[in-house]
Amino acid sequence: MEIDRAVRESTDRRLQTKYRNAVYVIQRAFALYEFEQVAFSFNGGKDSTVLLHLLRAGYYLHKGKPECSNGSLSDSVLKCPIRTIYFESPCAFPEINSFTYETATVYGLQLETIHSDFKSGLEALLKEKPTKAIFLGTRIGDPNAVGQEQFSPSSIGWPPFMRVNPILDWSYRDVWAFILTCKVQYCSLYDQGYTSIGSIYDTVPNALLSIADSANTKGTFKPAYMLSDGRLERAGRTKKMHLKCNSTSPNNGVISVTSSGFFTASIVVVGDEILFGTAEDKLSAALCKKLYGIGWQVTRVAVVQNEIDSVAEEVEQRKFTNDMVFLFGGFGPMQSDVSLAGVAKAFGVRLAPDEEFEEYLRHLIGKHCTGDRNEMALLPEGITELLQHEKLPLPLIKCQNVIILAATNVCELETQWDCLLELPNTPVVQLAPFMSRHFSCMLFDVEIAQTISKLCLEFPDVYIGCQRKTRVQPLISFVGKDKTRIELAAGRLCNSFPEGAFSEVNCG
C-alpha cells in the first residue's frame, strides 16, 4: 500500500512513530466495531485529509494486506469504502466543496452529505443509520479538543457514539510531513497561503506567508507547509483570534511603571518537598535579591503543592496583582511536574504541542525523545513566547506576564537570570536598584521598638525592618531607592541610642 510504504521508507523517525501510533488506534477501532458501524467525518481540510489516508492504511493493514493474483493491491483496499459524513455549508469555500467530492470519488468513500447544523444533522443521521464510532481529525490544539483522548465518548446532550481521534497528538509540522512524504492531494487553498480553513467569512491567507510583490496589488503567499511556527497556524482566522484576545487578562505581559516608581513581582515555588520540609527553598531568596537589584519590589513568595489546581489558583491571583510572576519547580518529565498545566488553567487555555520547543528538547535529550507525544513539549496555547539565548540549552517560557524558570539550583538561576536580562526584547525592565544599610543592635528588640515606629512614620519612602535570630541583637535594615534618605533614617536611629548600640554589617 503506497501510504504505508512511503512512511516506512522515509527517514523521518518522528513521522514514522506518529504514523504507527495513529494506525494502531485505527486498527483498534476496526477490531472493536464492525466496519459498517463506524463512520469518518471529512471536511476537506488538511487534518481530515491526513486522517483519510491513515484510514486507508489502517484498513489495508487490518485486512491483512490482501493482494490480487498479479501482486497489485485490490481496488477495495485501495479505496477503503468507509461511510463518510460531510457537512456542506453555504459558508464553505468552493475549493473545499470541490476537493471533498473529488476525493470521495477517487477513493470510493460512501459520502453522506448533511446540509443542516452539525448536531441536528448528526442526530438525524445516526437515527437512520446506527453508528457506534466516528473517526475525527481532531488535534490537541483545536478549540474542541479540550478533555479528549484518542477514544472519547460523545459529550452530554449529543447522540451517543465513540469519538476516535487517531491524530490527536499530531502537530502542524506532523500533518504536513505526512502529506508531503506520502505525496497525497490536498485542497488548493493551502497553496494560496491558507493555513487553517474555516468559513469564507472568518478565514484569510496567513499574513506570515505573504510575499512582497509590488507588481501584484493583491499580494501573493507561500504555501501552508512553509509556515515555520505551527503555533501560528490559526493566524489567518483573524476574527476569532481578535475576539479571543479581547477576553484574556488585561495584563498581557506589557507592563508599565506604577505610581510608586517601580515594578512589582511575585514568586511562586512549586514543590511538595519544600512543604514536607525535606528540601530548602534557596531559589526564591536568590531571585528576590536579583529583582531588588534591578529596582523591582517583590510582594509575595508562595510555595504551593504539586497540583494543577494549586498552581492555577496562585498564578491566577498574582497575574492580576503583579507586573510579573516568576515560577519555579514542577517543570520536567515527571508526573509531579504540573506547572505548565497549572499556568494554562490559570489563563483558561489548553496545552498544545509546540514544535519549536520540541526541537530544542530533541537536541537536548537525544535518544530519550522517541517521537511519541512529549508531554514536556505541550505549552499553554496562544499565550506562550519562547525567550531564546545562546547560553541556554532550552528557551525560557513566558506566558503573558508569567515567566517559568527551569533552574534547579542557584548556579542555574544565575545563568538564566543573566540571559533573561541580556535578551534584546527582555520583558524585565531594569530600573535603579534598591539600596540598603544593615545594622546589628546590641539591645533587646523591645528597647528600640518605639523609636523604629516613629522612624517609619517620618520616612515612609524607606523600608525599615527587623530580622531576629534572638530577641537580643536584632538586625535592623533600611531599604529604599534614595541613598540620602536611607542614610538620614539610619543616622537618626543610631543617634537615638548610646554610642556602640549599633554596628553596621554587610548582608551581601
Short mmCIF file of C-alpha atoms in Angstrom, two decimals:
data_model
loop_
_atom_site.label_atom_id
_atom_site.label_comp_id
_atom_site.label_asym_id
_atom_site.label_seq_id
_atom_site.Cartn_x
_atom_site.Cartn_y
_atom_site.Cartn_z
CA MET A 1 0.00 0.00 0.00
CA GLU A 2 1.58 3.28 -1.11
CA ILE A 3 0.96 5.21 2.15
CA ASP A 4 2.46 2.54 4.38
CA ARG A 5 5.41 2.10 2.06
CA ALA A 6 6.10 5.86 1.78
CA VAL A 7 6.23 6.31 5.54
CA ARG A 8 8.33 3.20 6.14
CA GLU A 9 10.86 4.34 3.54
CA SER A 10 11.01 7.84 4.99
CA THR A 11 13.97 8.97 7.11
CA ASP A 12 11.67 10.97 9.38
CA ARG A 13 11.62 8.86 12.56
CA ARG A 14 9.16 11.16 14.26
CA LEU A 15 6.69 10.77 11.39
CA GLN A 16 7.12 7.00 11.47
CA THR A 17 6.29 6.91 15.18
CA LYS A 18 3.27 9.20 14.78
CA TYR A 19 2.09 7.07 11.86
CA ARG A 20 2.44 3.79 13.76
CA ASN A 21 0.55 5.15 16.76
CA ALA A 22 -2.26 6.56 14.63
CA VAL A 23 -2.65 3.38 12.60
CA TYR A 24 -2.72 1.34 15.80
CA VAL A 25 -5.66 3.45 17.05
CA ILE A 26 -7.44 2.90 13.73
CA GLN A 27 -6.83 -0.85 13.76
CA ARG A 28 -8.01 -0.98 17.35
CA ALA A 29 -11.25 0.75 16.35
CA PHE A 30 -11.78 -1.66 13.45
CA ALA A 31 -11.29 -4.53 15.88
CA LEU A 32 -13.77 -3.12 18.38
CA TYR A 33 -16.52 -2.19 15.92
CA GLU A 34 -17.87 -3.70 12.76
CA PHE A 35 -16.86 -1.81 9.64
CA GLU A 36 -20.50 -0.90 8.95
CA GLN A 37 -20.80 0.63 12.44
CA VAL A 38 -18.04 3.20 12.00
CA ALA A 39 -18.01 6.45 10.07
CA PHE A 40 -15.49 9.10 9.09
CA SER A 41 -16.12 12.83 9.41
CA PHE A 42 -14.45 14.55 6.44
CA ASN A 43 -14.39 18.32 5.88
CA GLY A 44 -11.83 18.73 3.10
CA GLY A 45 -9.19 20.26 5.38
CA LYS A 46 -5.61 19.14 5.81
CA ASP A 47 -6.25 17.26 9.07
CA SER A 48 -9.12 15.18 7.72
CA THR A 49 -7.13 14.62 4.51
CA VAL A 50 -4.34 13.10 6.61
CA LEU A 51 -6.88 11.01 8.51
CA LEU A 52 -8.41 9.72 5.26
CA HIS A 53 -5.10 8.26 4.13
CA LEU A 54 -4.34 6.90 7.59
CA LEU A 55 -7.72 5.15 7.47
CA ARG A 56 -6.81 3.67 4.10
CA ALA A 57 -3.52 2.41 5.53
CA GLY A 58 -5.17 1.13 8.70
CA TYR A 59 -7.90 -0.63 6.74
CA TYR A 60 -5.29 -2.19 4.49
CA LEU A 61 -3.30 -3.50 7.45
CA HIS A 62 -6.44 -4.57 9.30
CA LYS A 63 -7.48 -6.68 6.31
CA GLY A 64 -4.15 -8.47 6.40
CA LYS A 65 -2.61 -6.86 3.29
CA PRO A 66 -4.74 -8.71 0.71
CA GLU A 67 -3.36 -8.74 -2.78
CA CYS A 68 -4.65 -9.74 -6.17
CA SER A 69 -3.16 -12.63 -8.06
CA ASN A 70 -0.99 -10.31 -10.15
CA GLY A 71 0.57 -8.83 -6.99
CA SER A 72 -1.21 -5.49 -7.13
CA LEU A 73 -3.45 -4.12 -4.42
CA SER A 74 -7.11 -4.90 -4.71
CA ASP A 75 -9.32 -1.98 -5.68
CA SER A 76 -11.41 -2.27 -2.49
CA VAL A 77 -8.39 -1.88 -0.23
CA LEU A 78 -7.01 0.99 -2.29
CA LYS A 79 -10.29 2.86 -1.92
CA CYS A 80 -11.41 1.98 1.65
CA PRO A 81 -15.20 2.36 1.20
CA ILE A 82 -15.90 3.75 4.67
CA ARG A 83 -19.08 5.71 5.45
CA THR A 84 -18.09 9.36 5.23
CA ILE A 85 -20.02 12.28 6.72
CA TYR A 86 -19.66 15.70 5.12
CA PHE A 87 -21.42 18.78 6.47
CA GLU A 88 -21.80 21.07 3.48
CA SER A 89 -22.25 24.70 4.46
CA PRO A 90 -23.14 27.71 2.28
CA CYS A 91 -20.27 29.49 4.08
CA ALA A 92 -17.70 26.95 2.88
CA PHE A 93 -15.07 27.79 0.28
CA PRO A 94 -15.94 26.43 -3.19
CA GLU A 95 -12.49 24.84 -3.30
CA ILE A 96 -13.30 22.84 -0.16
CA ASN A 97 -16.55 21.52 -1.65
CA SER A 98 -14.98 20.54 -4.96
CA PHE A 99 -12.00 18.87 -3.28
CA THR A 100 -14.29 16.89 -1.00
CA TYR A 101 -16.43 15.49 -3.81
CA GLU A 102 -13.41 14.72 -5.99
CA THR A 103 -11.71 12.90 -3.13
CA ALA A 104 -14.83 10.87 -2.37
CA THR A 105 -14.94 9.74 -5.99
CA VAL A 106 -11.26 8.85 -6.22
CA TYR A 107 -11.21 6.75 -3.03
CA GLY A 108 -14.72 5.33 -3.18
CA LEU A 109 -15.94 6.98 0.01
CA GLN A 110 -19.61 6.42 0.83
CA LEU A 111 -20.29 10.13 1.12
CA GLU A 112 -23.33 11.20 3.11
CA THR A 113 -23.84 14.96 2.80
CA ILE A 114 -25.64 16.88 5.52
CA HIS A 115 -26.89 20.43 4.96
CA SER A 116 -28.18 21.23 8.46
CA ASP A 117 -26.15 22.18 11.54
CA PHE A 118 -23.68 19.64 12.88
CA LYS A 119 -25.62 18.46 15.95
CA SER A 120 -29.10 18.09 14.48
CA GLY A 121 -27.70 16.64 11.26
CA LEU A 122 -25.71 14.08 13.19
CA GLU A 123 -28.71 13.14 15.30
CA ALA A 124 -30.82 12.50 12.21
CA LEU A 125 -28.04 10.55 10.50
CA LEU A 126 -27.30 8.30 13.47
CA LYS A 127 -31.00 7.65 13.99
CA GLU A 128 -31.29 6.48 10.41
CA LYS A 129 -28.02 4.55 10.37
CA PRO A 130 -26.87 3.41 13.84
CA THR A 131 -23.20 4.28 14.28
CA LYS A 132 -21.03 3.31 17.23
CA ALA A 133 -17.83 5.21 16.39
CA ILE A 134 -16.80 8.18 14.26
CA PHE A 135 -13.23 8.94 13.19
CA LEU A 136 -12.39 12.62 13.64
CA GLY A 137 -9.36 14.66 12.55
CA THR A 138 -9.17 16.49 15.88
CA ARG A 139 -5.74 17.64 17.06
CA ILE A 140 -4.80 18.73 20.57
CA GLY A 141 -4.57 22.41 19.60
CA ASP A 142 -8.08 22.55 18.15
CA PRO A 143 -10.73 24.56 20.03
CA ASN A 144 -12.91 21.47 20.56
CA ALA A 145 -10.07 19.21 21.75
CA VAL A 146 -10.36 20.03 25.46
CA GLY A 147 -10.58 16.88 27.56
CA GLN A 148 -10.50 14.49 24.63
CA GLU A 149 -8.39 11.35 24.36
CA GLN A 150 -7.86 9.02 21.40
CA PHE A 151 -11.10 7.25 22.37
CA SER A 152 -13.62 9.66 23.91
CA PRO A 153 -17.39 9.17 24.31
CA SER A 154 -19.51 11.94 22.82
CA SER A 155 -20.40 14.86 25.07
CA ILE A 156 -23.53 15.06 27.22
CA GLY A 157 -26.51 16.18 25.16
CA TRP A 158 -25.16 14.67 21.94
CA PRO A 159 -26.18 11.36 20.38
CA PRO A 160 -24.10 8.53 21.88
CA PHE A 161 -21.08 7.40 19.89
CA MET A 162 -17.35 6.96 20.40
CA ARG A 163 -15.12 9.75 19.09
CA VAL A 164 -11.94 8.20 17.69
CA ASN A 165 -9.06 10.68 17.38
CA PRO A 166 -6.05 8.96 15.74
CA ILE A 167 -4.09 12.20 15.17
CA LEU A 168 -4.89 13.90 18.48
CA ASP A 169 -1.19 14.27 19.34
CA TRP A 170 -0.08 15.37 15.86
CA SER A 171 1.32 18.85 15.35
CA TYR A 172 1.06 21.17 12.37
CA ARG A 173 4.52 20.01 11.32
CA ASP A 174 3.48 16.34 11.54
CA VAL A 175 0.46 16.93 9.31
CA TRP A 176 2.50 18.50 6.53
CA ALA A 177 5.33 16.00 6.91
CA PHE A 178 2.81 13.22 6.24
CA ILE A 179 1.16 14.97 3.29
CA LEU A 180 4.45 15.81 1.60
CA THR A 181 6.07 12.45 2.32
CA CYS A 182 3.12 10.47 1.00
CA LYS A 183 2.52 12.91 -1.89
CA VAL A 184 -1.25 12.94 -1.41
CA GLN A 185 -3.56 15.53 -2.93
CA TYR A 186 -4.86 18.32 -0.70
CA CYS A 187 -7.14 21.34 -1.11
CA SER A 188 -5.64 24.00 -3.38
CA LEU A 189 -6.31 26.76 -0.81
CA TYR A 190 -3.28 25.60 1.15
CA ASP A 191 -1.06 26.53 -1.78
CA GLN A 192 -2.51 30.05 -1.60
CA GLY A 193 -1.31 30.78 1.93
CA TYR A 194 -4.27 29.47 3.94
CA THR A 195 -3.03 27.55 6.98
CA SER A 196 -6.32 26.92 8.83
CA ILE A 197 -9.58 26.98 6.89
CA GLY A 198 -12.92 27.90 8.41
CA SER A 199 -15.70 29.74 6.61
CA ILE A 200 -15.38 32.35 3.87
CA TYR A 201 -16.27 34.97 6.48
CA ASP A 202 -13.56 34.34 9.06
CA THR A 203 -10.62 32.97 7.08
CA VAL A 204 -7.89 34.78 5.15
CA PRO A 205 -4.42 33.73 4.00
CA ASN A 206 -1.86 33.72 6.79
CA ALA A 207 -0.04 37.07 6.65
CA LEU A 208 3.14 35.35 7.88
CA LEU A 209 3.37 33.65 4.47
CA SER A 210 2.96 36.86 2.49
CA ILE A 211 5.43 37.55 -0.31
CA ALA A 212 6.15 41.19 -1.10
CA ASP A 213 5.26 41.78 -4.72
CA SER A 214 4.90 45.35 -5.97
CA ALA A 215 3.53 44.14 -9.30
CA ASN A 216 0.64 42.33 -7.63
CA THR A 217 -1.61 44.58 -5.57
CA LYS A 218 -3.45 41.59 -4.11
CA GLY A 219 -0.23 40.06 -2.86
CA THR A 220 1.00 36.50 -3.12
CA PHE A 221 1.60 33.89 -0.45
CA LYS A 222 3.84 30.92 0.12
CA PRO A 223 2.14 27.53 0.58
CA ALA A 224 0.93 26.48 4.01
CA TYR A 225 3.68 23.93 4.56
CA MET A 226 6.22 26.79 4.55
CA LEU A 227 4.91 28.15 7.87
CA SER A 228 7.81 27.56 10.25
CA ASP A 229 5.98 28.11 13.54
CA GLY A 230 3.00 25.77 13.86
CA ARG A 231 1.71 27.74 16.85
CA LEU A 232 0.65 30.44 14.36
CA GLU A 233 -1.43 28.04 12.28
CA ARG A 234 -4.66 29.90 13.11
CA ALA A 235 -3.26 33.39 12.49
CA GLY A 236 -5.43 33.56 9.36
CA ARG A 237 -8.59 33.09 11.43
CA THR A 238 -8.50 36.80 12.19
CA LYS A 239 -11.96 37.46 13.55
CA LYS A 240 -11.93 34.59 16.02
CA MET A 241 -8.42 35.39 17.16
CA HIS A 242 -9.42 39.00 17.79
CA LEU A 243 -12.37 38.02 19.95
CA LYS A 244 -10.27 35.57 21.88
CA CYS A 245 -7.61 38.16 22.62
CA ASN A 246 -10.19 40.60 23.97
CA SER A 247 -11.31 38.08 26.56
CA THR A 248 -7.93 37.43 28.08
CA SER A 249 -6.28 39.04 31.05
CA PRO A 250 -5.82 42.81 30.77
CA ASN A 251 -2.17 42.34 31.65
CA ASN A 252 -0.69 40.75 28.53
CA GLY A 253 2.93 40.89 29.60
CA VAL A 254 3.27 44.57 28.64
CA ILE A 255 3.95 46.30 31.91
CA SER A 256 4.03 49.92 32.93
CA VAL A 257 5.76 51.63 35.80
CA THR A 258 3.49 52.01 38.80
CA SER A 259 2.84 55.29 40.53
CA SER A 260 5.37 54.28 43.18
CA GLY A 261 8.13 54.26 40.57
CA PHE A 262 8.90 50.54 40.47
CA PHE A 263 7.54 47.25 39.21
CA THR A 264 6.12 44.54 41.43
CA ALA A 265 6.70 40.81 41.15
CA SER A 266 5.60 37.68 42.93
CA ILE A 267 7.39 34.35 43.08
CA VAL A 268 5.59 31.00 43.01
CA VAL A 269 7.56 27.92 44.04
CA VAL A 270 6.05 24.53 43.20
CA GLY A 271 7.29 21.74 45.41
CA ASP A 272 5.83 19.25 47.86
CA GLU A 273 9.37 18.54 49.05
CA ILE A 274 9.61 22.10 50.42
CA LEU A 275 6.26 21.81 52.18
CA PHE A 276 7.32 18.44 53.62
CA GLY A 277 10.47 20.05 54.99
CA THR A 278 12.77 17.67 53.12
CA ALA A 279 14.19 20.42 50.89
CA GLU A 280 15.05 24.08 51.41
CA ASP A 281 13.90 26.83 49.07
CA LYS A 282 17.00 28.81 48.17
CA LEU A 283 15.92 29.94 44.72
CA SER A 284 13.27 32.42 45.77
CA ALA A 285 15.67 34.17 48.16
CA ALA A 286 18.25 34.44 45.39
CA LEU A 287 15.66 35.75 42.93
CA CYS A 288 14.44 38.35 45.44
CA LYS A 289 17.96 39.78 45.57
CA LYS A 290 18.10 39.81 41.77
CA LEU A 291 14.81 41.65 41.49
CA TYR A 292 15.66 44.25 44.12
CA GLY A 293 18.95 44.71 42.31
CA ILE A 294 17.09 45.98 39.24
CA GLY A 295 14.56 48.09 41.12
CA TRP A 296 11.66 45.62 41.35
CA GLN A 297 9.68 45.05 44.53
CA VAL A 298 8.70 41.50 45.46
CA THR A 299 5.24 41.49 47.05
CA ARG A 300 4.79 37.77 47.64
CA VAL A 301 6.65 34.46 47.72
CA ALA A 302 4.35 31.43 47.79
CA VAL A 303 5.13 27.71 47.97
CA VAL A 304 2.35 25.53 46.55
CA GLN A 305 1.74 21.82 46.17
CA ASN A 306 2.49 19.82 43.05
CA GLU A 307 -1.16 20.05 42.00
CA ILE A 308 -2.54 21.69 38.89
CA ASP A 309 -5.28 23.46 40.84
CA SER A 310 -2.84 24.78 43.45
CA VAL A 311 -0.57 26.25 40.78
CA ALA A 312 -3.50 27.63 38.79
CA GLU A 313 -5.11 29.33 41.79
CA GLU A 314 -1.91 31.08 42.84
CA VAL A 315 -0.93 32.16 39.32
CA GLU A 316 -4.44 33.38 38.56
CA GLN A 317 -4.40 35.68 41.58
CA ARG A 318 -0.87 37.00 41.10
CA LYS A 319 -1.05 37.66 37.35
CA PHE A 320 -3.61 40.38 38.00
CA THR A 321 -1.93 41.99 41.02
CA ASN A 322 1.70 41.96 39.86
CA ASP A 323 3.58 43.17 36.82
CA MET A 324 5.40 39.86 36.58
CA VAL A 325 5.08 36.41 38.11
CA PHE A 326 8.12 34.14 38.30
CA LEU A 327 7.52 30.41 38.71
CA PHE A 328 10.00 27.73 39.86
CA GLY A 329 9.66 23.97 40.07
CA GLY A 330 7.24 21.47 38.62
CA PHE A 331 8.80 21.62 35.17
CA GLY A 332 10.11 18.39 33.64
CA PRO A 333 9.12 14.86 32.59
CA MET A 334 7.90 13.55 35.98
CA GLN A 335 4.25 13.02 36.88
CA SER A 336 4.56 15.73 39.54
CA ASP A 337 5.68 18.36 37.01
CA VAL A 338 2.40 20.21 36.67
CA SER A 339 3.48 23.85 36.43
CA LEU A 340 2.70 24.33 32.74
CA ALA A 341 -0.71 22.71 33.12
CA GLY A 342 -1.39 24.99 36.08
CA VAL A 343 -0.40 28.09 34.14
CA ALA A 344 -2.58 27.03 31.21
CA LYS A 345 -5.55 26.58 33.53
CA ALA A 346 -4.92 29.97 35.16
CA PHE A 347 -5.23 31.65 31.75
CA GLY A 348 -8.13 29.49 30.58
CA VAL A 349 -6.26 27.92 27.66
CA ARG A 350 -5.29 24.37 26.76
CA LEU A 351 -1.87 22.76 26.43
CA ALA A 352 -0.87 22.22 22.82
CA PRO A 353 2.25 20.81 21.11
CA ASP A 354 4.92 23.42 20.45
CA GLU A 355 7.09 22.33 17.55
CA GLU A 356 9.89 24.81 18.19
CA PHE A 357 10.23 23.82 21.85
CA GLU A 358 10.09 20.15 20.93
CA GLU A 359 13.04 20.61 18.61
CA TYR A 360 15.05 22.09 21.49
CA LEU A 361 14.10 19.11 23.63
CA ARG A 362 15.12 16.73 20.88
CA HIS A 363 18.59 18.27 20.67
CA LEU A 364 18.89 18.24 24.46
CA ILE A 365 17.71 14.75 25.40
CA GLY A 366 18.52 12.96 22.15
CA LYS A 367 17.58 9.30 22.11
CA HIS A 368 15.27 9.75 25.10
CA CYS A 369 12.96 11.78 22.86
CA THR A 370 11.41 8.95 20.86
CA GLY A 371 8.98 10.99 18.81
CA ASP A 372 5.96 9.90 20.84
CA ARG A 373 3.77 12.54 22.41
CA ASN A 374 6.25 14.51 24.51
CA GLU A 375 4.43 15.99 27.50
CA MET A 376 7.26 18.47 28.07
CA ALA A 377 6.57 20.00 24.65
CA LEU A 378 2.96 20.81 25.50
CA LEU A 379 2.81 24.53 26.25
CA PRO A 380 -0.10 26.89 27.02
CA GLU A 381 -1.69 27.60 23.64
CA GLY A 382 -1.79 31.11 22.23
CA ILE A 383 -0.04 32.84 25.13
CA THR A 384 3.43 31.26 25.05
CA GLU A 385 6.58 33.07 23.97
CA LEU A 386 9.95 31.31 23.93
CA LEU A 387 12.81 33.50 25.19
CA GLN A 388 15.89 32.14 23.45
CA HIS A 389 19.51 32.77 24.40
CA GLU A 390 22.59 31.05 23.01
CA LYS A 391 23.82 30.18 26.52
CA LEU A 392 20.63 28.32 27.42
CA PRO A 393 20.02 24.70 26.37
CA LEU A 394 16.27 25.41 26.46
CA PRO A 395 14.48 28.73 25.98
CA LEU A 396 12.76 30.31 28.95
CA ILE A 397 8.98 30.10 28.76
CA LYS A 398 6.92 33.27 29.04
CA CYS A 399 3.12 33.14 29.20
CA GLN A 400 1.89 36.72 29.09
CA ASN A 401 3.26 38.12 32.37
CA VAL A 402 4.32 34.75 33.83
CA ILE A 403 7.89 33.51 33.35
CA ILE A 404 8.67 29.85 34.07
CA LEU A 405 12.27 29.34 35.18
CA ALA A 406 13.71 25.85 34.84
CA ALA A 407 16.54 26.44 37.32
CA THR A 408 17.02 23.72 39.94
CA ASN A 409 19.82 25.44 41.88
CA VAL A 410 21.23 28.93 42.47
CA CYS A 411 24.00 28.49 39.90
CA GLU A 412 21.48 27.71 37.15
CA LEU A 413 19.36 30.64 38.29
CA GLU A 414 22.34 32.97 37.92
CA THR A 415 22.78 31.86 34.31
CA GLN A 416 19.09 32.06 33.42
CA TRP A 417 18.72 35.48 35.06
CA ASP A 418 21.73 36.92 33.23
CA CYS A 419 20.42 35.55 29.93
CA LEU A 420 16.96 36.97 30.63
CA LEU A 421 18.39 40.45 31.13
CA GLU A 422 20.61 40.18 28.04
CA LEU A 423 17.74 39.45 25.67
CA PRO A 424 17.11 42.29 23.20
CA ASN A 425 13.38 42.02 23.88
CA THR A 426 13.65 41.23 27.59
CA PRO A 427 10.34 41.63 29.42
CA VAL A 428 12.19 42.59 32.61
CA VAL A 429 12.79 46.34 32.59
CA GLN A 430 15.83 47.41 34.60
CA LEU A 431 15.37 50.40 36.89
CA ALA A 432 17.55 51.99 39.54
CA PRO A 433 18.29 49.31 42.13
CA PHE A 434 17.12 49.33 45.70
CA MET A 435 19.89 50.20 48.18
CA SER A 436 20.19 49.12 51.76
CA ARG A 437 22.07 49.53 55.02
CA HIS A 438 22.01 46.97 57.82
CA PHE A 439 22.83 47.40 61.49
CA SER A 440 23.26 44.86 64.25
CA CYS A 441 21.73 46.06 67.51
CA MET A 442 23.19 45.26 70.96
CA LEU A 443 19.83 45.94 72.64
CA PHE A 444 16.63 44.00 73.15
CA ASP A 445 14.04 44.48 70.42
CA VAL A 446 11.56 45.95 72.94
CA GLU A 447 14.03 48.73 73.73
CA ILE A 448 14.12 50.04 70.15
CA ALA A 449 10.55 49.26 69.01
CA GLN A 450 9.08 52.70 69.75
CA THR A 451 11.91 54.54 68.02
CA ILE A 452 11.59 52.30 64.95
CA SER A 453 7.85 53.06 64.78
CA LYS A 454 8.47 56.81 64.81
CA LEU A 455 11.12 56.49 62.07
CA CYS A 456 8.66 54.55 59.88
CA LEU A 457 6.23 57.46 60.09
CA GLU A 458 8.95 60.04 59.40
CA PHE A 459 10.47 58.11 56.47
CA PRO A 460 7.55 56.41 54.65
CA ASP A 461 9.72 56.07 51.50
CA VAL A 462 12.26 53.91 53.35
CA TYR A 463 11.54 50.36 54.38
CA ILE A 464 12.70 49.83 57.96
CA GLY A 465 12.54 46.24 59.10
CA CYS A 466 13.78 43.92 61.80
CA GLN A 467 15.24 40.45 61.43
CA ARG A 468 15.78 38.40 64.56
CA LYS A 469 17.97 35.44 65.32
CA THR A 470 17.34 36.07 69.03
CA ARG A 471 15.43 38.71 70.92
CA VAL A 472 18.80 40.30 71.65
CA GLN A 473 20.89 41.79 68.83
CA PRO A 474 18.22 42.02 66.11
CA LEU A 475 19.27 43.10 62.64
CA ILE A 476 17.73 46.40 61.53
CA SER A 477 17.54 47.03 57.77
CA PHE A 478 16.94 50.24 55.81
CA VAL A 479 15.93 49.69 52.19
CA GLY A 480 14.95 52.22 49.54
CA LYS A 481 15.94 53.94 46.32
CA ASP A 482 17.07 57.27 47.75
CA LYS A 483 20.51 56.86 49.29
CA THR A 484 20.32 60.17 51.10
CA ARG A 485 17.04 59.27 52.78
CA ILE A 486 18.36 55.87 53.80
CA GLU A 487 21.45 57.40 55.41
CA LEU A 488 19.36 60.04 57.15
CA ALA A 489 16.98 57.44 58.64
CA ALA A 490 19.87 55.21 59.72
CA GLY A 491 21.63 58.17 61.29
CA ARG A 492 18.53 59.11 63.27
CA LEU A 493 18.33 55.61 64.72
CA CYS A 494 21.99 55.43 65.72
CA ASN A 495 21.90 58.90 67.27
CA SER A 496 18.86 57.98 69.37
CA PHE A 497 20.83 55.48 71.45
CA PRO A 498 24.20 55.38 73.24
CA GLU A 499 27.29 55.01 71.11
CA GLY A 500 28.09 51.40 70.30
CA ALA A 501 24.48 50.29 70.45
CA PHE A 502 24.54 49.70 66.68
CA SER A 503 27.22 48.39 64.35
CA GLU A 504 26.87 48.28 60.56
CA VAL A 505 27.09 44.86 58.94
CA ASN A 506 27.36 43.65 55.36
CA CYS A 507 24.45 41.40 54.45
CA GLY A 508 25.68 40.63 50.95
#
